[in-house]
Amino acid sequence: MTKIAMLGLGSMNGAVLSGLLASGVSAEDVVGTSRSAESAQQRSQQYGVTVLAEEHDAAANTTAAAQADVVFLGVKPHQVVDLCAEIKEALRPHTVVVSVAAAVTIAMMESALAERQPVIRAMPNTPMSVGAGVVGLAASSAVSPQQTQTVAQLLGASGSVHVLEEEQIDALTGVAGSGPAYTFYLAEHMAAAGVEMGLDPELAADLAAQTVYGAGKMLIENRGDNDVAQLRRNVTSPNGTTQRAIETFDAAQMGATIRAGAQASAARAAEITAQLQG
Ligand SMILES: NC(=O)C1=CN([C@@H]2O[C@H](COP(=O)(O)OP(=O)(O)OC[C@H]3O[C@@H](n4cnc5c(N)ncnc54)[C@H](O)[C@@H]3O)[C@@H](O)[C@H]2O)C=CC1
Ligand SMILES: O=C(O)[C@@H]1CCC=N1
């Protein structure tokens, strides 16, 4: 069985872990770490895995990393290289280090790890927690095809896996890594509109959530038969209600704004990379 360490068990590594456990990975094969004892206890209860607290045990990360075949780094971008340096001596040569951090390049991680330590730069999104995620992977030259397959298989149970050139990871971040937030933002405003029109807040939230879910399901299930613009046209009766809404969006240049937002996310990733490189 593949032994897994999740160093920094916050939102993203937590979402990855939920997906792994749901796909049949045994809780006994996973050790997590967290900064505070309180969060370690909370995460341990939530996922049923051992979670070591760095606050209580300075060796928490090295202990977890030493036993693992795959180590997921789920800390903030500015902490990743230090964490690599911290676990460097504990890692075995075959252990694959998988970072889920935005903006941290393979080269940055390699500079803090032993020579030829296999490194994968991943960009997942939080719907991994419900088995409907997206993850992009870029592997260093030290990662064997078998190791890439092992990581892709682990993550593939939680979403669609795309092995890319590292140069494309920022674009994937702009569309899919940050993307769930755009969709939640849409749902927030759909629900708020309902409340402004007199609906009960809970009902409005349900309507927005179910509508976003149903539209997403149609997008996936009809892909190939209908493109997304056709699905939109199917809802839009000539001179009807939807047409008026879409005209309102177009007048506010919402399409261009969404594209600009996704591109700003990717640009921010590149900006963080440059900042980290000093
Ligand atoms: N939240 C998201 O949707 C996505 C996040 N990411 C990436 O995931 C990474 C983590 O982001 P979030 O999960 O949102 O942040 P978070 O703040 O929820 O999680 C970070 C976790 O790391 C722990 N931590 C910090 N330093 C530590 C240390 N030295 N040892 C052990 N644990 C430590 C903290 O206690 C916390 O639980 C970031 O690099 C981000 O770029 C990537 C894709 C999507
Ligand atoms: O907002 C962020 O920086 C992270 C990376 C992608 C999604 N969340």
Coordinates of C-alpha atoms and ligand atoms in Angstrom, one line a residue:
M1 CA 0.0 0.0 0.0
T2 CA 1.2 3.5 -0.8
K3 CA 2.0 5.4 2.4
I4 CA 0.9 9.0 2.3
A5 CA 1.9 12.1 4.3
M6 CA -0.1 15.3 4.2
L7 CA 2.0 18.1 5.5
G8 CA -0.2 21.1 6.3
L9 CA -3.6 19.7 6.5
G10 CA -5.6 22.8 5.7
S11 CA -8.4 23.5 3.1
M12 CA -6.6 22.1 0.0
N13 CA -4.8 19.1 1.5
G14 CA -8.0 18.4 3.4
A15 CA -10.0 18.3 0.2
V16 CA -7.4 16.0 -1.4
L17 CA -7.5 13.8 1.7
S18 CA -11.3 13.6 1.7
G19 CA -11.1 12.4 -1.9
L20 CA -8.4 9.9 -1.2
L21 CA -10.3 8.4 1.7
A22 CA -13.6 8.3 -0.3
S23 CA -11.8 6.4 -3.0
G24 CA -10.7 3.7 -0.7
V25 CA -7.3 4.8 0.6
S26 CA -7.1 3.4 4.2
A27 CA -6.9 6.0 7.0
E28 CA -4.1 3.9 8.4
D29 CA -1.9 4.7 5.4
V30 CA -2.1 8.4 6.0
V31 CA -0.3 10.7 8.5
G32 CA -1.1 14.4 8.4
T33 CA 0.6 17.4 10.1
S34 CA -0.8 20.7 11.2
R35 CA 0.7 23.8 12.9
S36 CA -1.3 23.9 16.1
A37 CA -2.4 21.2 18.4
E38 CA -6.0 22.4 18.2
S39 CA -6.2 22.1 14.4
A40 CA -4.4 18.7 14.5
Q41 CA -7.0 17.4 16.9
Q42 CA -9.9 18.8 14.9
R43 CA -8.5 17.4 11.6
S44 CA -7.8 14.0 13.2
Q45 CA -11.4 13.8 14.3
Q46 CA -12.7 15.0 10.9
Y47 CA -10.8 12.6 8.8
G48 CA -10.0 9.7 11.2
V49 CA -6.3 9.8 10.4
T50 CA -3.3 10.5 12.7
V51 CA -2.4 14.2 12.6
L52 CA 0.8 15.4 14.3
A53 CA 1.0 19.0 15.6
E54 CA 4.2 20.9 14.9
E55 CA 3.4 23.0 17.9
H56 CA 3.9 20.0 20.2
D57 CA 6.4 18.0 18.2
A58 CA 9.0 19.9 16.2
A59 CA 9.7 16.7 14.3
A60 CA 6.1 16.2 13.2
N61 CA 6.8 16.9 9.5
T62 CA 10.0 14.8 9.3
T63 CA 8.3 11.9 11.2
A64 CA 5.4 11.9 8.8
A65 CA 7.6 12.3 5.7
A66 CA 10.0 9.6 6.7
Q67 CA 7.4 6.9 6.5
A68 CA 5.8 8.0 3.2
D69 CA 6.0 7.0 -0.4
V70 CA 4.1 10.2 -1.5
V71 CA 4.3 13.4 0.5
F72 CA 1.7 16.1 -0.2
L73 CA 2.8 19.7 0.7
G74 CA -0.3 21.7 1.6
V75 CA 1.2 24.8 3.2
K76 CA 1.2 28.4 1.8
P77 CA 3.4 29.2 -1.2
H78 CA 6.0 31.1 0.9
Q79 CA 6.4 28.2 3.3
V80 CA 7.0 25.4 0.7
V81 CA 10.7 25.7 0.2
D82 CA 11.4 25.9 3.9
L83 CA 9.3 22.8 4.4
C84 CA 11.3 21.0 1.6
A85 CA 14.5 21.9 3.4
E86 CA 13.0 20.7 6.7
I87 CA 12.1 17.2 5.4
K88 CA 15.1 16.8 3.0
E89 CA 17.0 14.4 5.2
A90 CA 14.0 12.4 6.2
L91 CA 12.8 11.5 2.7
R92 CA 13.7 8.3 1.1
P93 CA 15.1 8.5 -2.5
H94 CA 11.9 7.0 -4.1
T95 CA 9.5 9.3 -2.1
V96 CA 7.6 11.6 -4.4
V97 CA 7.1 15.1 -3.1
V98 CA 3.8 16.6 -4.4
S99 CA 3.2 20.3 -3.8
V100 CA -0.3 21.7 -4.2
A101 CA 0.9 25.3 -3.8
A102 CA 0.3 27.9 -6.4
A103 CA 3.3 29.6 -7.9
V104 CA 6.0 27.4 -6.4
T105 CA 8.1 25.9 -9.2
I106 CA 9.6 22.5 -9.5
A107 CA 13.1 24.2 -9.6
M108 CA 12.4 26.0 -6.3
M109 CA 11.5 22.8 -4.6
E110 CA 14.4 20.9 -6.1
S111 CA 16.8 23.5 -4.8
A112 CA 15.9 22.6 -1.3
L113 CA 15.7 18.8 -1.7
A114 CA 18.3 16.1 -2.3
E115 CA 19.5 15.7 -5.9
R116 CA 17.0 13.7 -8.1
Q117 CA 14.3 13.6 -5.4
P118 CA 11.1 13.1 -7.5
V119 CA 8.9 16.3 -7.4
I120 CA 5.5 16.9 -8.8
R121 CA 3.9 20.4 -8.9
A122 CA 0.1 19.9 -8.7
M123 CA -2.7 22.3 -8.9
P124 CA -5.9 20.8 -7.6
N125 CA -9.2 22.5 -6.7
T126 CA -11.4 22.0 -3.7
P127 CA -14.2 20.0 -5.4
M128 CA -11.7 17.2 -5.0
S129 CA -13.4 16.8 -1.6
V130 CA -16.6 15.6 -3.3
G131 CA -15.0 13.5 -6.1
A132 CA -15.6 16.2 -8.7
G133 CA -12.2 18.0 -8.8
V134 CA -9.7 19.0 -11.4
V135 CA -6.0 18.6 -10.9
G136 CA -3.1 19.6 -13.1
L137 CA 0.3 17.8 -12.6
A138 CA 3.7 18.7 -13.8
A139 CA 6.5 16.3 -13.0
S140 CA 10.3 16.8 -12.6
S141 CA 12.6 14.7 -14.8
A142 CA 13.4 12.6 -11.7
V143 CA 9.8 11.3 -11.6
S144 CA 9.4 7.9 -13.3
P145 CA 6.3 7.2 -15.5
Q146 CA 5.3 4.7 -12.8
Q147 CA 5.5 7.3 -10.1
T148 CA 3.4 9.8 -12.2
Q149 CA 0.9 7.1 -12.7
T150 CA 0.7 6.3 -9.0
V151 CA 0.0 10.0 -8.1
A152 CA -2.4 10.3 -11.0
Q153 CA -4.2 7.2 -9.8
L154 CA -4.4 8.4 -6.2
L155 CA -5.8 11.8 -7.3
G156 CA -7.9 10.4 -10.2
A157 CA -10.5 9.0 -7.9
S158 CA -11.3 12.6 -6.8
G159 CA -11.4 14.3 -10.1
S160 CA -10.0 14.6 -13.6
V161 CA -6.2 14.6 -13.8
H162 CA -4.3 16.4 -16.5
V163 CA -0.5 15.9 -16.9
L164 CA 0.8 19.2 -18.3
E165 CA 4.0 21.1 -19.0
E166 CA 4.8 23.2 -16.0
E167 CA 4.4 26.4 -18.1
Q168 CA 0.7 25.6 -18.3
I169 CA 0.0 25.2 -14.6
D170 CA -0.7 29.0 -14.0
A171 CA -3.3 29.0 -16.8
L172 CA -4.9 25.9 -15.2
T173 CA -4.8 27.8 -11.9
G174 CA -6.7 30.7 -13.4
V175 CA -9.4 28.5 -14.8
A176 CA -9.7 25.6 -12.4
G177 CA -7.7 26.1 -9.2
S178 CA -9.4 29.4 -8.4
G179 CA -12.4 28.5 -10.5
P180 CA -14.7 27.1 -7.8
A181 CA -14.6 30.6 -6.2
Y182 CA -15.9 32.2 -9.3
T183 CA -18.8 29.7 -9.3
F184 CA -19.5 30.3 -5.6
Y185 CA -19.4 34.0 -6.3
L186 CA -22.0 33.5 -9.0
A187 CA -24.2 31.5 -6.7
E188 CA -23.9 34.1 -3.9
H189 CA -25.2 36.8 -6.2
M190 CA -27.9 34.7 -7.7
A191 CA -29.1 34.0 -4.2
A192 CA -28.8 37.7 -3.2
A193 CA -30.9 38.7 -6.2
G194 CA -33.6 36.2 -5.0
V195 CA -33.6 37.7 -1.5
E196 CA -33.8 41.2 -3.0
M197 CA -36.9 40.0 -4.9
G198 CA -38.5 38.8 -1.7
L199 CA -37.5 35.2 -1.4
D200 CA -36.7 33.6 1.9
P201 CA -32.8 33.5 2.1
E202 CA -32.7 29.8 2.7
L203 CA -34.9 29.1 -0.3
A204 CA -32.8 31.6 -2.5
A205 CA -29.6 29.8 -1.4
D206 CA -31.1 26.4 -2.3
L207 CA -32.3 27.6 -5.7
A208 CA -28.9 29.1 -6.5
A209 CA -27.0 26.0 -5.3
Q210 CA -29.2 23.5 -7.1
T211 CA -29.2 25.6 -10.3
V212 CA -25.4 25.8 -10.4
Y213 CA -25.2 22.1 -9.6
G214 CA -27.7 21.1 -12.3
A215 CA -26.1 23.3 -14.9
G216 CA -22.7 21.8 -14.1
K217 CA -24.1 18.3 -14.4
M218 CA -25.5 19.2 -17.8
L219 CA -22.2 20.6 -18.9
I220 CA -20.5 17.4 -18.1
E221 CA -23.2 15.0 -19.3
N222 CA -23.9 16.8 -22.6
R223 CA -20.3 17.5 -23.5
G224 CA -19.7 16.4 -27.1
D225 CA -23.4 16.7 -28.0
N226 CA -23.9 20.4 -27.2
D227 CA -21.3 23.0 -26.7
V228 CA -21.7 25.3 -23.7
A229 CA -23.0 28.2 -25.8
Q230 CA -25.7 25.9 -27.3
L231 CA -26.7 24.8 -23.7
R232 CA -27.1 28.5 -22.9
R233 CA -29.1 29.2 -26.1
N234 CA -31.4 26.3 -25.2
V235 CA -32.5 28.3 -22.1
T236 CA -32.8 31.6 -23.9
S237 CA -36.2 31.9 -25.6
P238 CA -36.3 34.7 -28.2
N239 CA -37.4 37.9 -26.5
G240 CA -38.0 36.0 -23.3
T241 CA -36.8 36.4 -19.7
T242 CA -33.3 34.9 -20.1
Q243 CA -32.5 37.0 -23.1
R244 CA -33.1 40.1 -21.0
A245 CA -30.7 38.8 -18.3
I246 CA -28.0 37.9 -20.9
E247 CA -28.4 41.4 -22.5
T248 CA -27.9 42.9 -19.0
F249 CA -24.7 40.8 -18.6
D250 CA -23.4 41.7 -22.0
A251 CA -24.1 45.4 -21.4
A252 CA -21.9 45.1 -18.3
Q253 CA -19.3 43.2 -20.3
M254 CA -19.5 40.3 -17.9
G255 CA -17.9 37.8 -20.3
A256 CA -14.8 40.0 -20.7
T257 CA -14.8 40.6 -16.9
I258 CA -14.8 36.8 -16.2
R259 CA -12.0 36.3 -18.7
A260 CA -10.0 39.2 -17.1
G261 CA -10.6 37.6 -13.6
A262 CA -9.3 34.2 -14.7
Q263 CA -6.3 35.8 -16.4
A264 CA -5.6 38.0 -13.3
S265 CA -5.5 34.8 -11.2
A266 CA -2.9 33.3 -13.5
A267 CA -1.0 36.5 -13.6
R268 CA -1.0 36.7 -9.8
A269 CA 0.5 33.2 -9.7
A270 CA 3.4 34.3 -12.0
E271 CA 3.8 37.4 -9.8
I272 CA 4.1 35.3 -6.6
T273 CA 6.6 33.1 -8.4
A274 CA 8.7 36.2 -9.2
Q275 CA 8.4 37.5 -5.6
L276 CA 9.5 34.1 -4.2
Q277 CA 12.5 34.1 -6.6
G278 CA 13.4 37.5 -5.1
Ligands
LIG1 N1 -7.7 26.6 -1.1 C1 -7.7 26.3 -2.4 O1 -8.7 26.2 -3.1 C2 -6.4 25.9 -3.1 C3 -5.2 26.0 -2.5 N2 -4.0 25.7 -3.1 C4 -2.8 25.8 -2.4 O2 -2.8 25.0 -1.2 C5 -1.9 25.6 -0.3 C6 -2.6 25.7 1.1 O3 -3.7 26.5 0.9 P1 -5.0 26.3 1.8 O4 -5.2 24.9 2.1 O5 -6.0 27.2 1.3 O6 -4.4 27.0 3.2 P2 -4.8 26.6 4.7 O7 -4.3 27.8 5.5 O8 -6.2 26.2 4.8 O9 -3.8 25.4 5.0 C7 -2.5 25.5 5.3 C8 -2.2 24.5 6.5 O10 -0.8 24.4 6.7 C9 -0.6 24.3 8.1 N3 0.8 24.6 8.3 C10 1.4 25.8 8.1 N4 2.7 25.7 8.4 C11 3.0 24.4 8.7 C12 4.1 23.6 9.0 N5 5.3 24.2 9.1 N6 4.0 22.3 9.2 C13 2.8 21.7 9.2 N7 1.6 22.4 8.8 C14 1.7 23.7 8.6 C15 -1.6 25.2 8.7 O11 -1.8 24.8 10.0 C16 -2.8 25.0 7.8 O12 -3.6 23.9 8.3 C17 -1.5 26.9 -0.8 O13 -0.1 26.8 -1.2 C18 -2.4 27.2 -2.0 O14 -1.7 27.9 -3.0 C19 -4.1 25.1 -4.4 C20 -5.2 25.0 -5.0 C21 -6.5 25.4 -4.5
LIG2 O1 -6.1 31.6 -4.0 C1 -5.1 31.0 -4.1 O2 -4.0 31.5 -4.1 C2 -5.2 29.5 -4.1 C3 -4.6 28.9 -5.3 C4 -5.7 28.5 -6.2 C5 -6.9 28.6 -5.3 N1 -6.6 29.1 -4.2

